[in-house]
XYZ file of C-alpha atoms in Angstrom:
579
model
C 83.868 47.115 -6.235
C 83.299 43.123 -5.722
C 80.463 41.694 -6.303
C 80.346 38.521 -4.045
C 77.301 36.025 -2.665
C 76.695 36.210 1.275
C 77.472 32.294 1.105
C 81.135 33.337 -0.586
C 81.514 35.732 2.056
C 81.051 34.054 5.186
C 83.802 30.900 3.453
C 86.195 34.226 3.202
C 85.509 35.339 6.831
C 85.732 31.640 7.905
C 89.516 30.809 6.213
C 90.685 34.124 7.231
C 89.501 33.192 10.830
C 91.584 29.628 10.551
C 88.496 27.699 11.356
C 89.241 24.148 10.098
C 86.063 21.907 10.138
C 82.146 23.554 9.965
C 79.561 20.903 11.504
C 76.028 21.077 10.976
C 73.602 19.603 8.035
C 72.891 21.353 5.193
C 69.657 22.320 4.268
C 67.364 24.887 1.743
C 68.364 27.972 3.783
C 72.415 26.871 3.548
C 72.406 24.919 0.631
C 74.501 28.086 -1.044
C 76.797 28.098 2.020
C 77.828 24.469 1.272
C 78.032 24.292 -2.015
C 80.764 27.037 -0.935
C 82.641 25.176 1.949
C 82.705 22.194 -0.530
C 85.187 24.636 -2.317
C 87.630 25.846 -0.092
C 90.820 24.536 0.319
C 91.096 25.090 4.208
C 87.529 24.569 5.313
C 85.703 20.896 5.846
C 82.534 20.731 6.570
C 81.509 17.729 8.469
C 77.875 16.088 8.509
C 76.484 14.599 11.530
C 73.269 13.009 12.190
C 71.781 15.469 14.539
C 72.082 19.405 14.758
C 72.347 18.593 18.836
C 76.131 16.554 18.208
C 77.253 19.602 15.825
C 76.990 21.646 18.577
C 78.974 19.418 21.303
C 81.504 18.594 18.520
C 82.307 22.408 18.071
C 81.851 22.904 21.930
C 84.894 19.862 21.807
C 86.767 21.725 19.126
C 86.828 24.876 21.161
C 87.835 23.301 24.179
C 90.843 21.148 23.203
C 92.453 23.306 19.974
C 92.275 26.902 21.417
C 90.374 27.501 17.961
C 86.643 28.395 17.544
C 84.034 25.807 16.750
C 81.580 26.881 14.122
C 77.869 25.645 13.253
C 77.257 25.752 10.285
C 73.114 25.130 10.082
C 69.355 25.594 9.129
C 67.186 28.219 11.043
C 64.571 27.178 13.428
C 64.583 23.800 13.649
C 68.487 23.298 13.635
C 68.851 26.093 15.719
C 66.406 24.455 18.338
C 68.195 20.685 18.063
C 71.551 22.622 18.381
C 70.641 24.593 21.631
C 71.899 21.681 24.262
C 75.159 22.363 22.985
C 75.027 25.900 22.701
C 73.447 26.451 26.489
C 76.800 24.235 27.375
C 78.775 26.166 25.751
C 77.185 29.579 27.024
C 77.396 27.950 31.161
C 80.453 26.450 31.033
C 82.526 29.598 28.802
C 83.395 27.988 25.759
C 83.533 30.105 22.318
C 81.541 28.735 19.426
C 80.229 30.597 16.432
C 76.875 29.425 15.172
C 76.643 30.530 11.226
C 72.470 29.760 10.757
C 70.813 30.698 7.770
C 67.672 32.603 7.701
C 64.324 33.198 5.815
C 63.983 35.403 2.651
C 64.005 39.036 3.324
C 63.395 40.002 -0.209
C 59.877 39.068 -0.110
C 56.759 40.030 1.830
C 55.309 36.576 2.408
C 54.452 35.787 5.611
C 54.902 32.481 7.428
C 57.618 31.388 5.206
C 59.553 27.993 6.024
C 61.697 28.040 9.559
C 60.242 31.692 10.352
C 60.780 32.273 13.794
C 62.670 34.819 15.654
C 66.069 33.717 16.876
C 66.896 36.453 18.689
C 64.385 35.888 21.029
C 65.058 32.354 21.277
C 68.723 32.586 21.946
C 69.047 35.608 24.095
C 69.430 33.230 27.087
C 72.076 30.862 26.015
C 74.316 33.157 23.975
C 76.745 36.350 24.073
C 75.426 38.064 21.312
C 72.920 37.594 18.370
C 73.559 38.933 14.765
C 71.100 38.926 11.759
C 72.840 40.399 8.458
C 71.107 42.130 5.640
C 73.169 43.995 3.963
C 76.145 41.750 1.954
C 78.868 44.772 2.731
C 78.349 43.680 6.435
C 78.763 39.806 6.139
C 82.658 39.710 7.136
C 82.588 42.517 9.485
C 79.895 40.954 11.542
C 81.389 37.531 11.342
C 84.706 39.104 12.409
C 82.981 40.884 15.318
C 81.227 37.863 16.752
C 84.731 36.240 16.607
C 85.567 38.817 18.895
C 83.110 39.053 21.073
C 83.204 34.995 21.760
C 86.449 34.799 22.582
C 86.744 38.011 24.857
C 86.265 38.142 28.456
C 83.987 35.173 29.427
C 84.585 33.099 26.042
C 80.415 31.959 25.162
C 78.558 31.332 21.721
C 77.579 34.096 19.699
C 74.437 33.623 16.954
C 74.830 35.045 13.452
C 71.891 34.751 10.956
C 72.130 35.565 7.247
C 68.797 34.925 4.866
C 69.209 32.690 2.101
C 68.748 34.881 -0.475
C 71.880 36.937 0.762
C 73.832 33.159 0.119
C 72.036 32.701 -3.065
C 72.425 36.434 -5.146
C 75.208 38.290 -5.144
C 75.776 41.696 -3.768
C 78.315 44.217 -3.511
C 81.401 45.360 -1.267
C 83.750 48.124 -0.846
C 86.483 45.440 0.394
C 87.470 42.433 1.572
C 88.778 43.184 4.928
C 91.629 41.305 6.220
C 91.617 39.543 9.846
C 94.033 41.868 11.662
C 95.991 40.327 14.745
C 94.046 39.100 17.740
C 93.664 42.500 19.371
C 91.904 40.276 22.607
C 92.525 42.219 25.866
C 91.897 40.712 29.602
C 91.465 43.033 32.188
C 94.694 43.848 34.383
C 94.669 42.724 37.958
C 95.757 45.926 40.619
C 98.494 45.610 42.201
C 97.099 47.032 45.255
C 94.749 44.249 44.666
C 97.250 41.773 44.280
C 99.508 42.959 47.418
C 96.049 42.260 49.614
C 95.660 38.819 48.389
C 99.578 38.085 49.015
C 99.294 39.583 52.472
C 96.059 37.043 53.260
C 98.051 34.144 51.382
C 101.271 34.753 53.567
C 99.452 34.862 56.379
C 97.186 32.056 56.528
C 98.597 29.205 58.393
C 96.613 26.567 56.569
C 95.939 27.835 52.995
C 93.745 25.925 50.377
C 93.920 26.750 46.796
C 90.772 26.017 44.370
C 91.657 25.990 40.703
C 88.435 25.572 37.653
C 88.468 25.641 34.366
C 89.476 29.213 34.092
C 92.624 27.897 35.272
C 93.590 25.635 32.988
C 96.402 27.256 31.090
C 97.884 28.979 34.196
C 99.345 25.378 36.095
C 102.953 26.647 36.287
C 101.749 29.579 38.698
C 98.993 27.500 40.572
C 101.820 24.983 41.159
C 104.359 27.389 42.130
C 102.302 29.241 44.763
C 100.807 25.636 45.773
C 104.406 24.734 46.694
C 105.485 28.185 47.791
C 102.226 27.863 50.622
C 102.546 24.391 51.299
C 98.693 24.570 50.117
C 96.562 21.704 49.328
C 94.957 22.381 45.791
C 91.076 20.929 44.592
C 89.596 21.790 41.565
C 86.173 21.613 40.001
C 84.453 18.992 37.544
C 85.381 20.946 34.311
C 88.823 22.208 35.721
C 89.880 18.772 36.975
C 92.927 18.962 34.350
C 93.946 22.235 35.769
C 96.149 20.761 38.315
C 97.779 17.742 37.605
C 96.483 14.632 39.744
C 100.004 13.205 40.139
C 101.062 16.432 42.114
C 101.517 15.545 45.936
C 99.019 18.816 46.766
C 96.352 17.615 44.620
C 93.553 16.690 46.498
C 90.212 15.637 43.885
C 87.503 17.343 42.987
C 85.737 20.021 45.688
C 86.565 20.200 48.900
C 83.722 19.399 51.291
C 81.547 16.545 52.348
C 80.677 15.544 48.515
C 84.501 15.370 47.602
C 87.018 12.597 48.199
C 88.789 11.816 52.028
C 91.526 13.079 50.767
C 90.214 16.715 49.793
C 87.992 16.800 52.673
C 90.909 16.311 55.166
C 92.946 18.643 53.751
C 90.883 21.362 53.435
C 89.198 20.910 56.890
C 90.256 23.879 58.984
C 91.480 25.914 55.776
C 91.958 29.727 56.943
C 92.888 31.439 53.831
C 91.329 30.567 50.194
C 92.559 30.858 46.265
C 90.117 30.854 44.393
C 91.196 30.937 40.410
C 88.218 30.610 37.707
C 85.456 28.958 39.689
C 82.120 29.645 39.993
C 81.487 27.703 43.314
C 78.841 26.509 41.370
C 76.571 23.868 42.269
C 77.980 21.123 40.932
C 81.599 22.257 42.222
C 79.982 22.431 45.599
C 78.579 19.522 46.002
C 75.345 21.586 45.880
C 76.809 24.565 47.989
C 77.958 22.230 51.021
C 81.260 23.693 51.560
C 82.456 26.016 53.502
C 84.356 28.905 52.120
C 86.697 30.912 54.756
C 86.311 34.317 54.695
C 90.192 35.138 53.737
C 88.869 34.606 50.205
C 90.712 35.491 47.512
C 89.042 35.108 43.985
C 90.487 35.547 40.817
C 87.980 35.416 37.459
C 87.758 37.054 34.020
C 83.757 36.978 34.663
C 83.329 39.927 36.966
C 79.655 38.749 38.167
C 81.345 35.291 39.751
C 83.156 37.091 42.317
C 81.517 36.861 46.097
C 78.162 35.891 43.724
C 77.887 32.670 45.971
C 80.684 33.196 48.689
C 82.153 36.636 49.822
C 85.513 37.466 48.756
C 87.664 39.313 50.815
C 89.697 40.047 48.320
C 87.809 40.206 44.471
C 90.198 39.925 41.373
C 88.764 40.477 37.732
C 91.768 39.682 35.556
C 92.785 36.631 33.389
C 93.875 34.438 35.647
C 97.295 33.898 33.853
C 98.203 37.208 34.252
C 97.163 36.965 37.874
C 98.475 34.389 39.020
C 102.025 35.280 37.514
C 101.760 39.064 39.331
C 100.563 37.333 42.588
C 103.249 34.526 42.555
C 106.405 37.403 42.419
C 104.468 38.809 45.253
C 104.029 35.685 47.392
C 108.202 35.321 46.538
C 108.862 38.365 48.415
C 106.513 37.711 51.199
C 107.466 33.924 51.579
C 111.209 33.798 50.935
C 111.549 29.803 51.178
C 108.695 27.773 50.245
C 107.601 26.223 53.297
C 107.632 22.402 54.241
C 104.815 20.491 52.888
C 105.912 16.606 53.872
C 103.744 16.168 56.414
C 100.861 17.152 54.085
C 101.809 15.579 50.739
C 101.863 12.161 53.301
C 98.430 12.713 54.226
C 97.128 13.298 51.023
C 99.031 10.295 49.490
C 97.651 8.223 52.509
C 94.062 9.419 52.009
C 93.527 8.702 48.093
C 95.777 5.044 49.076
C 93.157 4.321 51.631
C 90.120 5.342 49.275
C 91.203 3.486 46.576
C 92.048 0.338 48.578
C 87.740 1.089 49.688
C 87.413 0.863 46.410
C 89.418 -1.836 45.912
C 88.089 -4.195 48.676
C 84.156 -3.575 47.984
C 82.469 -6.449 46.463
C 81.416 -5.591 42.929
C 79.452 -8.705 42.688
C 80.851 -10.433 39.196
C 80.750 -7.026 37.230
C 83.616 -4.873 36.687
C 85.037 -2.474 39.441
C 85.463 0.979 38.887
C 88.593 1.529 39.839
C 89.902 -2.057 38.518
C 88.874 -0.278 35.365
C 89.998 3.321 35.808
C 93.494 1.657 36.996
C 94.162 -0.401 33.968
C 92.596 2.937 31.442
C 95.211 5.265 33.157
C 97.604 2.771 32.423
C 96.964 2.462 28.517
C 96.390 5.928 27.953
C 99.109 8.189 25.963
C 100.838 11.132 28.018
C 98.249 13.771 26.190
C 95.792 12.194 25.563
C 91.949 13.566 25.972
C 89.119 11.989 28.238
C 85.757 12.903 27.072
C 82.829 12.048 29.757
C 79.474 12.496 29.597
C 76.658 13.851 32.213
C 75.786 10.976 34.828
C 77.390 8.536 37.488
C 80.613 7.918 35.957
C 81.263 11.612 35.219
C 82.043 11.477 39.182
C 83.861 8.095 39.239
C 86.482 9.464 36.720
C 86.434 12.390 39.090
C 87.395 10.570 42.155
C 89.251 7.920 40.573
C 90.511 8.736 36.951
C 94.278 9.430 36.855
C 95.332 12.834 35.524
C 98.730 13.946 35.340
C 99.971 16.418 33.209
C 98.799 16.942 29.501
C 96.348 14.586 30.251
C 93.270 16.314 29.436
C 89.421 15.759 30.793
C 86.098 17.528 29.255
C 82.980 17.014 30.399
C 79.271 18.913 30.338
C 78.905 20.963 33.612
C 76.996 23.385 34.714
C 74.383 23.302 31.806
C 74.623 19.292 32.743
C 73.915 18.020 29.427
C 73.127 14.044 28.424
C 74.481 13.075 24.984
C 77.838 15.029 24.708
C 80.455 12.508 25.270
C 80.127 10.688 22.043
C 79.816 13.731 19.564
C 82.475 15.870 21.623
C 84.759 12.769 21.329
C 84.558 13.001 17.646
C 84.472 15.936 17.112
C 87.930 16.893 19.316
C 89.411 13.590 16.864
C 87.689 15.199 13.857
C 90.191 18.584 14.894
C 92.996 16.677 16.200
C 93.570 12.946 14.646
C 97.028 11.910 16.144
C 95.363 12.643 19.465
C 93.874 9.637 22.119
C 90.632 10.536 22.737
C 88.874 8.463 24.964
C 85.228 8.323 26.092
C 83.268 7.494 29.074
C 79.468 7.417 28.557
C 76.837 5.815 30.684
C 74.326 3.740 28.810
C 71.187 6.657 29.123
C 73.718 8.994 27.650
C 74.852 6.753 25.001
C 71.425 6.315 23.731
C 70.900 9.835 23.072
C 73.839 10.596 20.763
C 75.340 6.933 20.141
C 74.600 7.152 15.897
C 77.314 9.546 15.650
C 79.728 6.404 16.092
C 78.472 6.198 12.887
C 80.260 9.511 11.543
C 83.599 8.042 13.523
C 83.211 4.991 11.550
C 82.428 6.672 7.851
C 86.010 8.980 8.810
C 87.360 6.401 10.389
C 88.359 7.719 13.916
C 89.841 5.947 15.838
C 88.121 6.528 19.076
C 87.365 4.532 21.839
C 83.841 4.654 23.565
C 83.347 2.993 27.010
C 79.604 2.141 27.846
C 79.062 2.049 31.125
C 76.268 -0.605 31.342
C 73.957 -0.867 33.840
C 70.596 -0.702 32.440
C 69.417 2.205 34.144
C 69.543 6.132 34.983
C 72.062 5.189 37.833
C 72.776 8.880 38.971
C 68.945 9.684 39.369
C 68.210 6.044 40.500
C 70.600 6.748 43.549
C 69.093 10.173 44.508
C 65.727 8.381 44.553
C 67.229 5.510 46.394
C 67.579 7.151 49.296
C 65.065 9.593 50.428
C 62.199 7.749 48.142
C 62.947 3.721 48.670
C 62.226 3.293 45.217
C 63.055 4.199 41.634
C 60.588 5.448 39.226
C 61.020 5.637 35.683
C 64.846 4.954 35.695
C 65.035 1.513 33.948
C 65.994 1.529 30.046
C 65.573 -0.396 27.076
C 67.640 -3.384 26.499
C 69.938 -2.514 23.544
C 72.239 -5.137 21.836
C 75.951 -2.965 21.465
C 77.409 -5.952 19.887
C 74.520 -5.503 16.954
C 74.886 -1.780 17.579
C 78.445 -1.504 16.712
C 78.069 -3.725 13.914
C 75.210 -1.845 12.097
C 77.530 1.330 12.250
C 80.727 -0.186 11.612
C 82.402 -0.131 15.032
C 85.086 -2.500 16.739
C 83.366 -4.127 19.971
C 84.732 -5.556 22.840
C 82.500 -6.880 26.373
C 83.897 -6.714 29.329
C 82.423 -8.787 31.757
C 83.949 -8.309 34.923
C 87.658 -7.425 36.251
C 89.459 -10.288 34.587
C 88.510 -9.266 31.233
C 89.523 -5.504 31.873
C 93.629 -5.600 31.004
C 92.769 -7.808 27.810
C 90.038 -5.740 26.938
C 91.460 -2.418 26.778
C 94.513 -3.896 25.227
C 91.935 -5.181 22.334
C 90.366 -1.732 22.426
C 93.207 0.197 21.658
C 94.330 -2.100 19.076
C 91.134 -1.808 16.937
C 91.613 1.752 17.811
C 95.078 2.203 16.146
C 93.569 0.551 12.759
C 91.542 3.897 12.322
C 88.329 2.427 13.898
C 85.812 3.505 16.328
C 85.415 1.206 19.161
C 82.371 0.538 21.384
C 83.459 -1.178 24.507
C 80.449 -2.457 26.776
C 81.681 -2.170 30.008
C 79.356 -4.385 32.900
C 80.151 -1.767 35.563
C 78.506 -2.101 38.954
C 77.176 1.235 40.178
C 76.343 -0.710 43.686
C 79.086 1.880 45.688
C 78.329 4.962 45.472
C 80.847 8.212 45.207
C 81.152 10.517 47.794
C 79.833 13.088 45.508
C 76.363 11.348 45.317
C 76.437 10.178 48.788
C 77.668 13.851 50.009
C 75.707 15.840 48.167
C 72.434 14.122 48.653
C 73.219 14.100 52.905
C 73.066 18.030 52.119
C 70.467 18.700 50.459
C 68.444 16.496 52.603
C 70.490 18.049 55.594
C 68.501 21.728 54.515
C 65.316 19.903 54.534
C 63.148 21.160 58.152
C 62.903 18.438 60.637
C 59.380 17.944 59.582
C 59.897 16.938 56.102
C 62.870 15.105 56.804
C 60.411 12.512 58.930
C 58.182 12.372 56.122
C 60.698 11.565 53.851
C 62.116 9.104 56.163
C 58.892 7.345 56.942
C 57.825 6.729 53.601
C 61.188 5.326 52.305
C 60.895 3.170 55.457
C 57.607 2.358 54.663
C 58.409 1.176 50.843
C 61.256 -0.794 51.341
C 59.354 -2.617 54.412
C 55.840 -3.220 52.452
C 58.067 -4.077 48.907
């Protein structure tokens, strides 16, 4: 019978899981757990500066290796620091294991160091939460959380083990082995499936609306796309789940917040496909869309379907497995795929025409969006990863970022979190270093998490951060903008990134305005290549806004009764008159 530590345990559970990098900081209640990691031959832990950019670097690892990221960190207050990354994680259905340690248990002192009770704290933003006692049940448990986070909905699951389970050793009957991913998905009906091919056949103009749940099912999505002749949008986080360069893409959404050429297309839509989307409320332009009632929606996540718009037909199955049963059914339903020219033409025409808008607006001596998001589609590799972070230029890389195939896009949604580009971006280069990886980051967002540059330069990354510069919240200063004629509290300290990336050990190039844009990225990408981290202040002007700030902000003013829609009028009027 083995007599192991709780610290030596979780490293066995760990390398028989294949988990490749732990990220966290070590601390009293861990200390044993790392002196551990620091042994094996498999496992590196990585240190970061803040418990917060562990968790979007294992959120990152999760979502571009098909592996688990794993905290590895103090109770209380590294749990709390780590919970913006964990509550993404838990919205937006990413697996992550968080491996805390815990207070004594072999004592009866009270109010010992980092006492609180986590299970309490994270029942909101997690699957499950585990807190081990006995050392016999260390590798079980830590194989069972494995489970349950990458079952069903993938989310984060909590495990806590006290530190004087790491520190003293205890015994085992065994060390079980990790058997085979024994993983099931729930199986779609056919009778279920033969309903949603009879609506799909049917429809004259069918719309198909792909998320992230979607994202390794593109061969069906574009087969039935081109069997129906059917314009496809996707969300925010799905936005890689169809590629751009596809004559039926469309953008992101499809209603008043999304681009002409989504709008258009979807505009007297009769039939819906709905594959691993929400129609959440960023997705929706907050809910201003409008959903036919030939819905068909497929989702692993049971409580999505009709939650926000009633499906006709409901479908709780991987969508993979879906997707493939439902395309053999649309075969024998639609023998020839039908003619989509007239279509494809639009849609060309429409994102031509918007990005000639784009092209023609006035962007005053800074640097044009799309000047910029032409010339980074241009330098970047065919798979190569765009991290972006919460703000305005999440939805400018939305409407104007290219993204063909193996191209890939992350980005906070739904739990819409500031400071996860940076950390994210390191940590998917930490897991995958031949990769591009790309970031886009406003300046706010940049300020939250920008010191973990500082880890890219100490491993010397290679990745490429884009500042967007304006020297202000611009996402929130537009949605004051307009129904308040002013902005409040918006503005934000002047920081130096030329000092910046010199106190961390970063590459930096300034880019001006357009001319400097080609030249820049070119020096960028060069720095890049030589193993270091680059911090590229970009001098965007924010003075256009996107459709998804201009549409979404019509809407929810459009809800507003008549009589607060005069007062809000009247005083915007009012303050931009009396300025």
């Amino acid at each position: 019978m083995p007599t192991k530590t709780a610290a030596w345990l979780i490293r066995y559970a760990l390398e028989e899981l294949g988990v490749r990098h732990t990220f966290g900081i070590p601390g009293v209640h861990n200390i044993e757990l790392y002196d551990e990691l620091a042994s094996s031959e498999s496992i590196e832990p990585v240190l970061v500066t803040h418990e917060m950019s562990a968790s979007f670097m294992a959120d990152a690892v999760s979502r571009t290796t098909g592996g688990v990221g794993v905290l590895a960190i103090v109770p209380a207050a590294g749990v709390t620091h780590a919970m913006s990354g964990i509550g993404e994680a838990f919205l937006d259905g990413v697996p992550m294991l968080i491996i805390s340690g815990g207070v004594r248990t072999d004592t009866d002192r009270h109010f010992q160091l980092h006492d609180v009770d986590h299970d309490r704290l994270l029942a909101a933003l997690t699957k499950a939460r585990f807190k081990v006692t006995r050392h016999d049940r260390i590798v079980p448990t830590i194989f069972q959380a494995y489970d349950i986070a990458t079952s069903g909905e993938p989310g984060p699951v909590f495990i806590e083990v006290p530190a004087n389970l790491q520190l003293f050793p205890g015994q085992v009957d065994e060390l079980p082995k990790r058997q085979s991913d024994r993983r099931s998905s729930p199986a779609a009906e056919a009778s279920q499936i033969a309903r949603a091919a009879d609506i799909l056949s049917r429809a004259e103009r069918p719309g198909i609306f792909v998320g992230w749940g979607a994202r390794h099912a593109v061969e069906w999505t574009r087969s039935i796309a081109e069997r129906l002749a059917a314009p496809v949008a996707t969300t925010l986080q799905g936005l890689t789940s169809f590629p751009s360069d596809h004559p039926l893409h469309t953008g992101m959404s499809f209603g008043r917040s999304a681009v002409p050429a989504a709008e258009n297309a979807f505009a007297k839509c009769d039939a819906m496909l709905a594959v691993g989307v929400r129609f959440a409320e960023i997705a929706t332009g907050s809910y201003g869309v409008t959903v036919p009632a030939n819905l068909v929606q497929i989702d692993i996540n049971a409580d999505t379907i009709g939650a926000n718009f009633p499906a006709a037909v409901g479908i709780h199955a991987d969508a993979g497995e879906a997707l493939r049963a439902l395309e053999a059914a649309l075969r024998e339903r639609v023998r020839q795929p039908r003619d989509a020219t007239a279509l494809s033409g639009k849609i060309a025409a429409d994102k031509d025409a918007y990005r000639r808008e784009w092209r023609e607006h006035d962007s005053r001596g800074r640097v044009n969006p799309v000047v910029f998001f032409d010339a980074l589609g241009a330098s970047l590799a065919a798979d190569a990863l765009v991290v972006a972070d919460d703000g305005n230029h999440t939805f400018l890389c939305a409407e104007l970022l290219p993204t063909p195939h193996r191209v890939q896009f992350i980005s906070p949604t739904d739990f819409n979190c500031m400071g996860y580009c940076v950390p994210a971006a390191v940590g998917a280069k930490i897991a995958t270093p031949a990769r591009q990886v790309v970031g886009i980051v406003g300046d706010g967002a940049f300020l939250m998490s920008g010191m973990e540059t500082a880890t890219a330069s100490a491993r010397r990354l290679g990745v490429v951060f884009f500042v967007f510069n304006d020297g202000e919240l611009s996402q929130i200063a537009q949605a004051q903008e307009i129904p308040y004629g002013r902005r409040t509290c918006t503005r934000l300290a002047h920081v130096d990134l030329e000092l910046f990336a010199r106190a961390v050990g970063a590459g930096f190039v300034r880019l001006e305005g357009n001319a400097q844009v080609e030249r820049g990225l070119a020096e960028a990408f060069s720095l890049a290549r030589a193993d270091q981290p680059v911090i590229v202040d970009v001098w965007i002007d924010y003075s256009k806004r996107t459709r998804f700030t201009a549409g979404t902000v019509k809407t929810n003013l459009d809800r507003f009764t008549l009589t607060n829609k005069l007062r809000f009028i009247k005083r915007a009027l009012w303050r931009r008159v009396s300025a």
